[in-house]
C-alpha positions as semicolon CSV with decimal commas, in nm:
position;residue;x (nm);y (nm);z (nm)
1;M;6,470;8,679;13,996
2;A;6,745;8,890;13,839
3;Q;6,665;9,012;13,490
4;V;6,903;8,896;13,215
5;P;7,053;9,203;13,042
6;Q;6,955;9,248;12,679
7;T;7,236;9,242;12,423
8;F;7,249;9,472;12,124
9;L;7,474;9,587;11,844
10;D;7,597;9,947;11,826
11;G;7,893;10,126;11,668
12;L;8,137;10,011;11,935
13;A;8,014;9,651;11,909
14;V;8,073;9,660;11,531
15;R;8,430;9,774;11,598
16;T;8,473;9,487;11,843
17;W;8,321;9,243;11,594
18;C;8,569;9,344;11,324
19;G;8,864;9,298;11,559
20;L;8,745;8,960;11,684
21;A;8,670;8,838;11,330
22;L;9,017;8,941;11,216
23;R;9,180;8,749;11,499
24;A;8,961;8,444;11,439
25;L;9,049;8,436;11,069
26;G;9,414;8,490;11,154
27;R;9,408;8,177;11,370
28;A;9,218;7,971;11,113
29;R;9,383;8,108;10,798
30;A;9,627;7,825;10,734
31;E;9,366;7,552;10,789
32;I;9,116;7,725;10,562
33;D;9,383;7,773;10,293
34;A;9,457;7,401;10,307
35;I;9,099;7,289;10,240
36;N;9,031;7,519;9,945
37;V;8,954;7,272;9,666
38;Y;8,657;7,412;9,471
39;P;8,643;7,514;9,193
40;V;9,013;7,610;9,183
41;A;9,243;7,453;9,441
42;D;9,461;7,760;9,481
43;G;9,500;7,737;9,859
44;D;9,435;8,100;9,955
45;T;9,074;8,128;10,074
46;G;9,174;8,186;10,436
47;T;9,429;8,450;10,341
48;N;9,183;8,631;10,115
49;L;8,908;8,631;10,377
50;Y;9,157;8,766;10,629
51;L;9,259;9,046;10,391
52;T;8,897;9,136;10,326
53;V;8,812;9,162;10,696
54;E;9,138;9,346;10,763
55;S;9,030;9,611;10,512
56;A;8,687;9,632;10,677
57;A;8,841;9,665;11,024
58;T;9,082;9,934;10,904
59;A;8,792;10,138;10,766
60;V;8,601;10,111;11,094
61;E;8,910;10,211;11,294
62;A;8,952;10,515;11,069
63;V;8,598;10,628;11,152
64;F;8,665;10,595;11,525
65;A;8,999;10,772;11,489
66;G;8,820;11,063;11,324
67;Y;8,596;11,103;11,627
68;E;8,871;11,049;11,881
69;T;9,084;11,329;11,736
70;Q;8,804;11,585;11,763
71;P;8,876;11,871;12,008
72;G;8,740;11,785;12,350
73;Y;8,707;11,414;12,283
74;E;8,826;11,210;12,581
75;K;8,789;10,839;12,629
76;R;8,649;10,857;12,984
77;P;8,347;10,642;13,070
78;G;8,059;10,857;13,188
79;C;8,211;11,186;13,072
80;E;7,909;11,405;12,996
81;T;8,104;11,642;12,772
82;Q;8,251;11,370;12,555
83;P;8,125;11,393;12,193
84;A;7,930;11,093;12,075
85;G;8,134;10,830;11,897
86;P;8,046;10,675;11,562
87;T;7,689;10,554;11,535
88;L;7,587;10,205;11,433
89;A;7,516;10,339;11,083
90;D;7,861;10,504;11,065
91;A;8,035;10,183;11,169
92;V;7,848;9,937;10,945
93;R;7,879;10,163;10,642
94;A;8,254;10,187;10,698
95;M;8,279;9,811;10,750
96;A;8,091;9,737;10,428
97;H;8,285;9,994;10,225
98;G;8,620;9,875;10,360
99;A;8,535;9,516;10,273
100;L;8,421;9,618;9,925
101;I;8,737;9,803;9,829
102;G;8,965;9,547;9,995
103;A;8,790;9,226;9,891
104;R;9,024;8,949;9,775
105;G;8,929;8,638;9,585
106;N;8,583;8,497;9,523
107;S;8,490;8,421;9,883
108;G;8,626;8,759;10,000
109;T;8,411;8,931;9,739
110;I;8,106;8,738;9,857
111;L;8,184;8,823;10,220
112;A;8,196;9,191;10,120
113;Q;7,846;9,160;9,976
114;L;7,724;8,985;10,292
115;L;7,847;9,281;10,498
116;R;7,695;9,526;10,251
117;G;7,361;9,349;10,280
118;M;7,371;9,383;10,657
119;A;7,462;9,752;10,627
120;Q;7,163;9,814;10,398
121;V;6,936;9,717;10,689
122;L;7,129;9,850;10,988
123;A;7,219;10,186;10,829
124;A;6,889;10,247;10,649
125;D;6,708;10,576;10,697
126;G;6,502;10,556;11,014
127;A;6,697;10,258;11,153
128;E;6,738;10,244;11,530
129;P;7,072;10,363;11,677
130;R;7,114;10,018;11,831
131;C;7,041;9,690;11,658
132;D;6,811;9,452;11,845
133;G;6,726;9,089;11,771
134;P;6,459;9,149;11,505
135;A;6,681;9,395;11,321
136;L;6,972;9,150;11,320
137;R;6,743;8,881;11,179
138;L;6,648;9,113;10,892
139;A;7,013;9,208;10,836
140;L;7,129;8,848;10,813
141;R;6,850;8,762;10,569
142;R;6,930;9,061;10,349
143;A;7,298;8,964;10,361
144;A;7,237;8,607;10,245
145;D;6,992;8,708;9,972
146;S;7,210;8,989;9,830
147;A;7,519;8,767;9,823
148;R;7,332;8,498;9,632
149;Q;7,206;8,755;9,383
150;A;7,561;8,882;9,327
151;V;7,682;8,542;9,204
152;A;7,607;8,467;8,841
153;H;7,549;8,093;8,894
154;P;7,509;8,001;9,263
155;V;7,623;7,655;9,366
156;E;7,507;7,475;9,680
157;G;7,765;7,342;9,922
158;T;7,950;7,676;9,925
159;V;7,962;7,984;10,143
160;L;7,627;8,087;9,993
161;T;7,464;7,777;10,142
162;V;7,620;7,847;10,481
163;A;7,504;8,210;10,474
164;S;7,148;8,110;10,385
165;A;7,140;7,852;10,666
166;A;7,261;8,116;10,913
167;A;6,981;8,350;10,806
168;D;6,723;8,070;10,828
169;A;6,833;7,981;11,181
170;A;6,830;8,347;11,283
171;E;6,471;8,386;11,161
172;R;6,362;8,100;11,386
173;A;6,527;8,257;11,692
174;A;6,330;8,482;11,927
175;G;6,523;8,714;12,152
176;D;6,792;8,979;12,159
177;C;7,099;9,022;11,940
178;G;7,302;8,765;12,131
179;T;7,032;8,500;12,092
180;V;6,992;8,567;11,720
181;A;7,367;8,574;11,656
182;R;7,414;8,250;11,848
183;A;7,139;8,079;11,644
184;A;7,292;8,204;11,318
185;H;7,633;8,071;11,419
186;Q;7,492;7,731;11,511
187;G;7,294;7,713;11,188
188;A;7,603;7,801;10,988
189;R;7,812;7,532;11,161
190;A;7,550;7,267;11,086
191;A;7,530;7,374;10,721
192;L;7,907;7,375;10,691
193;A;7,928;7,018;10,814
194;A;7,681;6,917;10,542
195;T;7,863;7,082;10,252
196;P;8,052;6,765;10,145
197;S;7,716;6,596;10,083
198;Q;7,619;6,878;9,848
199;L;7,940;6,914;9,647
200;G;8,118;6,606;9,519
201;V;8,466;6,761;9,504
202;L;8,448;6,833;9,879
203;A;8,341;6,478;9,956
204;R;8,623;6,329;9,749
205;A;8,879;6,551;9,922
206;G;8,732;6,479;10,265
207;V;8,691;6,849;10,357
208;V;8,419;7,104;10,422
209;D;8,381;7,423;10,219
210;A;8,663;7,671;10,277
211;G;8,467;7,995;10,239
212;G;8,186;7,861;10,456
213;S;8,442;7,775;10,722
214;G;8,560;8,136;10,719
215;L;8,203;8,264;10,751
216;V;8,150;8,044;11,057
217;A;8,453;8,213;11,215
218;V;8,311;8,558;11,136
219;L;7,972;8,468;11,285
220;G;8,142;8,328;11,593
221;A;8,310;8,665;11,636
222;L;7,967;8,833;11,608
223;V;7,837;8,618;11,895
224;E;8,133;8,715;12,109
225;A;8,093;9,085;12,022
226;C;7,724;9,076;12,123
227;T;7,749;8,861;12,435
228;G;8,110;8,854;12,549
229;E;8,095;8,474;12,529
230;T;8,363;8,285;12,341
231;V;8,210;8,027;12,109
232;D;8,358;7,732;11,928
233;T;8,482;7,881;11,602
234;E;8,667;7,564;11,504
235;P;8,420;7,360;11,295
236;D;8,502;7,002;11,218
237;R;8,709;7,034;10,907
238;A;8,738;6,657;10,901
239;A;9,022;6,550;10,678
240;A;9,177;6,894;10,643
241;T;9,526;6,749;10,659
242;P;9,790;6,682;10,392
243;N;9,696;6,311;10,395
244;A;9,341;6,405;10,305
245;L;9,454;6,583;9,989
246;P;9,666;6,323;9,809
247;D;9,612;6,464;9,462
248;L;9,687;6,829;9,538
249;D;10,015;7,017;9,511
250;L;9,961;7,298;9,763
251;D;10,311;7,444;9,711
252;L;10,164;7,699;9,473
253;D;10,369;7,961;9,296
254;P;10,153;8,183;9,073
255;E;10,297;8,337;8,760
256;P;10,383;8,710;8,777
257;E;10,071;8,923;8,811
258;A;9,964;9,249;8,654
259;E;9,962;9,385;9,009
260;A;10,132;9,221;9,304
261;G;9,881;9,059;9,537
262;P;9,793;8,727;9,695
263;A;9,682;8,438;9,481
264;P;9,302;8,430;9,453
265;D;9,060;8,175;9,585
266;A;8,742;8,055;9,426
267;D;8,530;7,909;9,697
268;A;8,188;7,974;9,553
269;G;8,030;8,099;9,237
270;A;7,994;7,959;8,891
271;C;8,020;7,587;8,854
272;A;8,358;7,560;8,689
273;A;8,488;7,232;8,565
274;E;8,654;7,040;8,844
275;D;8,935;6,928;8,613
276;G;9,082;7,237;8,450
277;G;8,922;7,576;8,396
278;P;9,001;7,932;8,296
279;A;9,364;8,037;8,322
280;F;9,324;8,379;8,484
281;E;9,148;8,546;8,771
282;V;9,058;8,911;8,704
283;I;8,952;9,146;8,983
284;Y;8,896;9,520;8,972
285;L;8,704;9,802;9,135
286;L;8,466;9,972;8,895
287;E;8,293;10,309;8,896
288;A;7,981;10,264;8,684
289;D;7,602;10,301;8,694
290;D;7,359;10,016;8,743
291;T;7,263;9,989;8,377
292;A;7,625;9,957;8,264
293;V;7,693;9,695;8,532
294;A;7,396;9,487;8,417
295;R;7,544;9,480;8,065
296;L;7,887;9,400;8,211
297;R;7,749;9,098;8,399
298;T;7,610;8,956;8,076
299;R;7,934;9,006;7,885
300;L;8,161;8,864;8,157
301;D;7,931;8,566;8,208
302;A;7,987;8,477;7,844
303;L;8,366;8,516;7,881
304;G;8,426;8,290;8,180
305;D;8,298;8,159;8,510
306;S;8,303;8,225;8,885
307;L;8,151;8,567;8,813
308;V;8,072;8,775;9,120
309;V;7,982;9,145;9,099
310;V;7,916;9,316;9,431
311;G;7,858;9,672;9,545
312;G;7,625;9,951;9,439
313;D;7,577;10,326;9,450
314;G;7,829;10,369;9,168
315;L;8,112;10,155;9,311
316;W;8,150;9,783;9,237
317;N;8,396;9,501;9,292
318;V;8,418;9,269;8,992
319;H;8,559;8,915;9,007
320;V;8,572;8,660;8,723
321;H;8,779;8,364;8,598
322;V;8,858;8,385;8,226
323;D;9,101;8,270;7,960
324;D;9,109;8,616;7,799
325;A;9,205;8,857;8,078
326;G;9,233;9,149;7,835
327;A;8,873;9,106;7,724
328;A;8,754;9,106;8,086
329;V;8,935;9,434;8,154
330;E;8,814;9,583;7,826
331;A;8,457;9,503;7,927
332;G;8,514;9,700;8,246
333;V;8,649;9,997;8,050
334;E;8,337;9,997;7,835
335;A;8,115;9,987;8,146
336;G;8,290;10,265;8,340
337;R;8,623;10,330;8,510
338;P;8,801;10,017;8,632
339;Y;9,098;10,057;8,868
340;R;9,306;9,856;9,115
341;I;9,310;9,583;8,849
342;R;9,457;9,248;8,954
343;I;9,520;8,971;8,705
344;T;9,647;8,642;8,846
345;H;9,755;8,339;8,647
346;F;9,648;8,020;8,816
347;G;9,958;7,817;8,890
348;L;9,810;7,475;8,970
349;G;9,693;7,362;8,627
350;D;9,778;7,581;8,331
351;V;9,514;7,516;8,063
352;H;9,745;7,665;7,803
353;T;10,034;7,429;7,871
354;G;9,820;7,130;7,960
355;G;9,951;7,059;8,309
356;P;10,105;7,184;8,631
357;R;10,443;7,352;8,635
358;P;10,719;7,185;8,834
359;P;10,777;7,352;9,172
360;R;11,051;7,615;9,172
361;E;11,341;7,548;9,407
362;R;11,363;7,787;9,700
363;A;11,629;8,055;9,703
364;Q;11,845;8,078;10,012
365;R;11,772;8,443;10,090
366;A;11,550;8,725;9,972
367;V;11,454;9,080;10,066
368;V;11,089;9,187;10,068
369;A;11,027;9,563;10,079
370;V;10,728;9,797;10,082
371;V;10,783;10,088;9,842
372;P;10,568;10,401;9,794
373;G;10,606;10,449;9,418
374;Q;10,664;10,265;9,092
375;G;11,003;10,427;9,039
376;L;11,129;10,295;9,372
377;A;10,971;9,958;9,299
378;E;11,188;9,933;8,986
379;L;11,497;10,042;9,181
380;Y;11,441;9,783;9,453
381;T;11,361;9,513;9,199
382;E;11,685;9,582;9,012
383;A;11,864;9,534;9,344
384;G;11,703;9,191;9,378
385;A;11,418;9,268;9,620
386;T;11,058;9,150;9,600
387;T;10,840;9,460;9,632
388;V;10,495;9,548;9,760
389;L;10,361;9,874;9,620
390;A;10,200;10,107;9,878
391;R;9,982;10,358;9,699
392;P;9,908;10,694;9,864
393;G;9,633;10,640;10,119
394;E;9,631;10,261;10,060
395;P;9,882;10,095;10,293
396;P;9,927;9,723;10,227
397;A;9,766;9,472;10,460
398;S;9,960;9,201;10,640
399;G;9,826;8,939;10,401
400;E;9,979;9,126;10,107
401;L;10,318;9,127;10,280
402;L;10,280;8,757;10,355
403;A;10,196;8,692;9,990
404;A;10,513;8,878;9,889
405;V;10,719;8,663;10,127
406;R;10,570;8,357;9,961
407;R;10,645;8,496;9,614
408;A;11,006;8,551;9,717
409;H;11,019;8,172;9,767
410;A;11,324;8,177;9,992
411;R;11,434;8,001;10,308
412;E;11,544;8,329;10,467
413;V;11,370;8,664;10,419
414;V;11,457;9,015;10,532
415;L;11,143;9,228;10,556
416;L;11,165;9,608;10,513
417;P;10,832;9,786;10,589
418;N;10,979;10,132;10,510
419;D;10,704;10,301;10,712
420;A;10,674;10,337;11,091
421;E;10,299;10,277;11,071
422;L;10,350;9,944;10,895
423;R;10,568;9,792;11,166
424;D;10,284;9,599;11,335
425;T;10,145;9,490;10,998
426;A;10,488;9,363;10,893
427;A;10,536;9,190;11,229
428;A;10,209;9,000;11,180
429;A;10,316;8,890;10,832
430;A;10,658;8,785;10,960
431;E;10,506;8,582;11,243
432;Q;10,276;8,398;11,005
433;A;10,560;8,330;10,761
434;R;10,765;8,178;11,044
435;T;10,486;7,929;11,109
436;E;10,528;7,821;10,746
437;G;10,895;7,743;10,797
438;V;11,046;8,065;10,660
439;R;11,316;8,236;10,864
440;V;11,216;8,604;10,868
441;A;11,399;8,905;11,009
442;L;11,203;9,230;11,034
443;I;11,416;9,544;11,011
444;P;11,194;9,833;11,129
445;T;11,280;10,079;10,850
446;R;11,067;10,391;10,867
447;S;11,131;10,530;10,519
448;A;11,218;10,398;10,174
449;V;11,554;10,579;10,194
450;Q;11,643;10,372;10,501
451;G;11,548;10,065;10,302
452;I;11,779;10,172;10,020
453;A;12,065;10,204;10,270
454;A;11,992;9,860;10,411
455;L;11,967;9,700;10,069
456;A;12,296;9,859;9,960
457;V;12,499;9,671;10,226
458;S;12,322;9,336;10,194
459;E;12,549;9,046;10,101
460;P;12,363;8,716;10,046
461;G;12,690;8,526;10,093
462;R;12,713;8,636;10,458
463;R;12,558;8,445;10,744
464;F;12,194;8,550;10,782
465;D;12,237;8,701;11,129
466;E;12,543;8,899;11,023
467;D;12,368;9,031;10,714
468;V;12,067;9,142;10,919
469;V;12,293;9,322;11,167
470;Q;12,473;9,509;10,888
471;M;12,147;9,604;10,716
472;T;11,993;9,718;11,044
473;S;12,299;9,928;11,122
474;A;12,293;10,095;10,781
475;A;11,922;10,174;10,809
476;G;11,960;10,310;11,162
477;A;12,246;10,537;11,055
478;T;12,029;10,699;10,788
479;R;11,828;11,005;10,887
480;Y;11,517;11,047;10,676
481;G;11,314;11,346;10,569
482;E;11,032;11,423;10,332
483;V;10,852;11,717;10,179
484;V;10,474;11,698;10,148
485;V;10,176;11,931;10,102
486;A;9,935;11,971;10,395
487;E;9,587;11,843;10,314
488;H;9,410;12,035;10,590
489;R;9,467;12,279;10,875
490;S;9,624;12,112;11,176
491;W;9,861;12,146;11,468
492;T;10,218;12,028;11,408
493;T;10,543;12,024;11,603
494;A;10,645;12,333;11,403
495;G;10,321;12,524;11,463
496;I;9,984;12,550;11,290
497;C;9,977;12,467;10,919
498;Q;9,704;12,550;10,669
499;A;9,580;12,336;10,382
500;G;9,821;12,378;10,093
501;D;10,125;12,463;10,305
502;V;10,449;12,282;10,223
503;L;10,568;12,071;10,516
504;G;10,923;11,952;10,573
505;L;10,950;11,647;10,800
506;I;11,265;11,513;10,964
507;D;11,257;11,168;11,122
508;G;10,878;11,173;11,114
509;D;10,819;11,513;11,278
510;V;10,722;11,836;11,103
511;A;11,028;12,064;11,122
512;V;10,949;12,329;10,859
513;I;10,629;12,494;10,736
514;G;10,679;12,684;10,411
515;A;10,515;12,807;10,095
516;D;10,771;12,695;9,834
517;V;10,870;12,334;9,772
518;T;11,232;12,398;9,678
519;A;11,298;12,645;9,960
520;T;11,141;12,410;10,215
521;A;11,346;12,119;10,080
522;E;11,668;12,322;10,109
523;T;11,590;12,408;10,471
524;V;11,518;12,043;10,554
525;L;11,838;11,930;10,386
526;D;12,048;12,190;10,570
527;R;11,907;12,083;10,905
528;M;11,966;11,717;10,831
529;L;12,328;11,782;10,732
530;Q;12,404;11,986;11,045
531;A;12,489;11,661;11,219
532;G;12,715;11,558;10,931
533;G;12,681;11,303;10,658
534;E;12,859;11,136;10,370
535;L;12,578;11,056;10,127
536;V;12,252;11,235;10,045
537;T;11,980;11,028;9,876
538;L;11,701;11,216;9,697
539;V;11,387;11,041;9,573
540;I;11,186;11,278;9,354
541;G;10,810;11,234;9,320
542;D;10,616;11,305;9,001
543;E;10,448;11,611;9,154
544;A;10,775;11,781;9,261
545;P;10,908;12,079;9,062
546;E;11,145;11,965;8,787
547;T;11,422;12,193;8,914
548;V;11,425;12,074;9,276
549;A;11,675;11,791;9,225
550;A;11,929;12,012;9,046
551;R;11,894;12,284;9,311
552;L;11,955;12,042;9,596
553;E;12,248;11,876;9,418
554;T;12,406;12,216;9,365
555;R;12,352;12,311;9,728
556;V;12,522;11,994;9,850
557;R;12,813;12,035;9,609
558;E;12,872;12,401;9,698
559;S;12,807;12,393;10,072
560;Y;12,908;12,047;10,195
561;L;13,248;11,916;10,095
562;A;13,299;11,541;10,055
563;V;12,924;11,472;10,057
564;D;12,795;11,271;9,761
565;T;12,442;11,283;9,618
566;A;12,232;11,007;9,462
567;V;11,906;11,097;9,285
568;Y;11,623;10,856;9,198
569;R;11,279;10,903;9,042
570;G;11,008;10,769;9,271
571;G;10,704;10,816;9,049
572;H;10,368;10,877;9,213
573;Q;10,483;10,818;9,570
574;G;10,267;11,047;9,781
575;A;10,550;11,268;9,910
576;L;10,695;11,530;9,677
577;L;11,045;11,442;9,792
578;L;11,218;11,185;10,013
579;I;11,559;11,270;10,159
580;G;11,809;11,037;10,322
581;V;12,136;11,136;10,489
582;E;12,383;10,870;10,595
């Protein structure tokens, strides 16, 4: 009799798991959003889970990319000289860290702790390079237990219940990784179906728990990653239809936030009142030691509810619902260094005004743009665009672009990614927005200066197609350059650069390697103007020399007749200087 091959989990399988989980949540996102009713019916659990896993997957891909760019690395099966790829420990640590720093909403924060719990077992000192069935059982138990401990006041009938049931089922399973993962998935599905009997608000709405539904999808992806078998990741969400939610207004429009981001969800955690509750969700990353975090938990628990603090080793993700957002942030400042602070005003029932706000009428057309610095964000906003801020090294996820499209609240949206590497991310957001009835046109701008050119010719009174054509034409006619500082030694199209060299890029390729910012910028500008031009746009970063703008303006005025110059301050935008020539 043929022996059945044993399944296991290694670094490559973790990469596969992340990709499959992201796709599964992408398919289920809208349905999960629709059934989010506890304790705040803010309709974004699916989106926030998707964003959390997207951050985890991005971190894992970055680890693999680091190996694949090593000299001599070739992706040829059986190649004896090929360097080893990321280990299981490398991959699960990256997955857990990515989820931690990218966690959104309450259920996303809990999912990040679930992944961290698994990583604590699979990446522990002395752990095997490949995870077998017994190790996966331990990992799932640690995940469920650590997530429950992270929640100040656990409530049954939530994602915590589903995670515990998955771990219980896994412990009863004997076999390899595939067998254990399959048992965990089946146990989670059964627990999810029972959540309405444990939580009255779910029973009255006729739905299962939203966060638990997302976890079932993630575990289904784990089964497929281990075995190659596609499982049923569509649990019976029963009455997850508009008719099942007669008392809910799911056309949510949150108030302006301290930092642009998707509206939060609150799928599990403290038992908030089902009718009303705190007015704000506060989320931030925190650098602090364990003792300070213990004090912070106590203080935040007294301020509000739905408190979840996850992480460790000096880095934490803090989530809480409060009426006094300032006090919640102040508590973080006292504990350590909070950053990436997000404060969201719940839009469904404002406890300060005593009721829901009337829905805002949709605008006919809007522009949504990704911008690399606060200065450009202000410029774009003044021109009427809805912006998504891309911090250096932190590109926005597709869910953040989708949230911006929703905030724009328009029937027609022009999407400007302003970065070649964001094109696929923007395309995913556009596709999802179209399923929600929004007409979206994606103009593949590769730089913020191309976006400025497109925005300058936009006329909302024109037919949508005509406006998109004109904006696309203006962006395409704009050459773009930038001046940056090399972070490490590497090969470029202009030769070998060393860390600290000044690089001048034209249309995405390194064209100049220099030692002086202003001299490099002048060379880049001269090369860009060789083909002609009528307008030079300069966006100056905070780290650029103060004299660079004046020097470049003088050069254009003295050397290029009939060429105008426009100068903007970009703030902390990553690049020292952005240049556009149109």
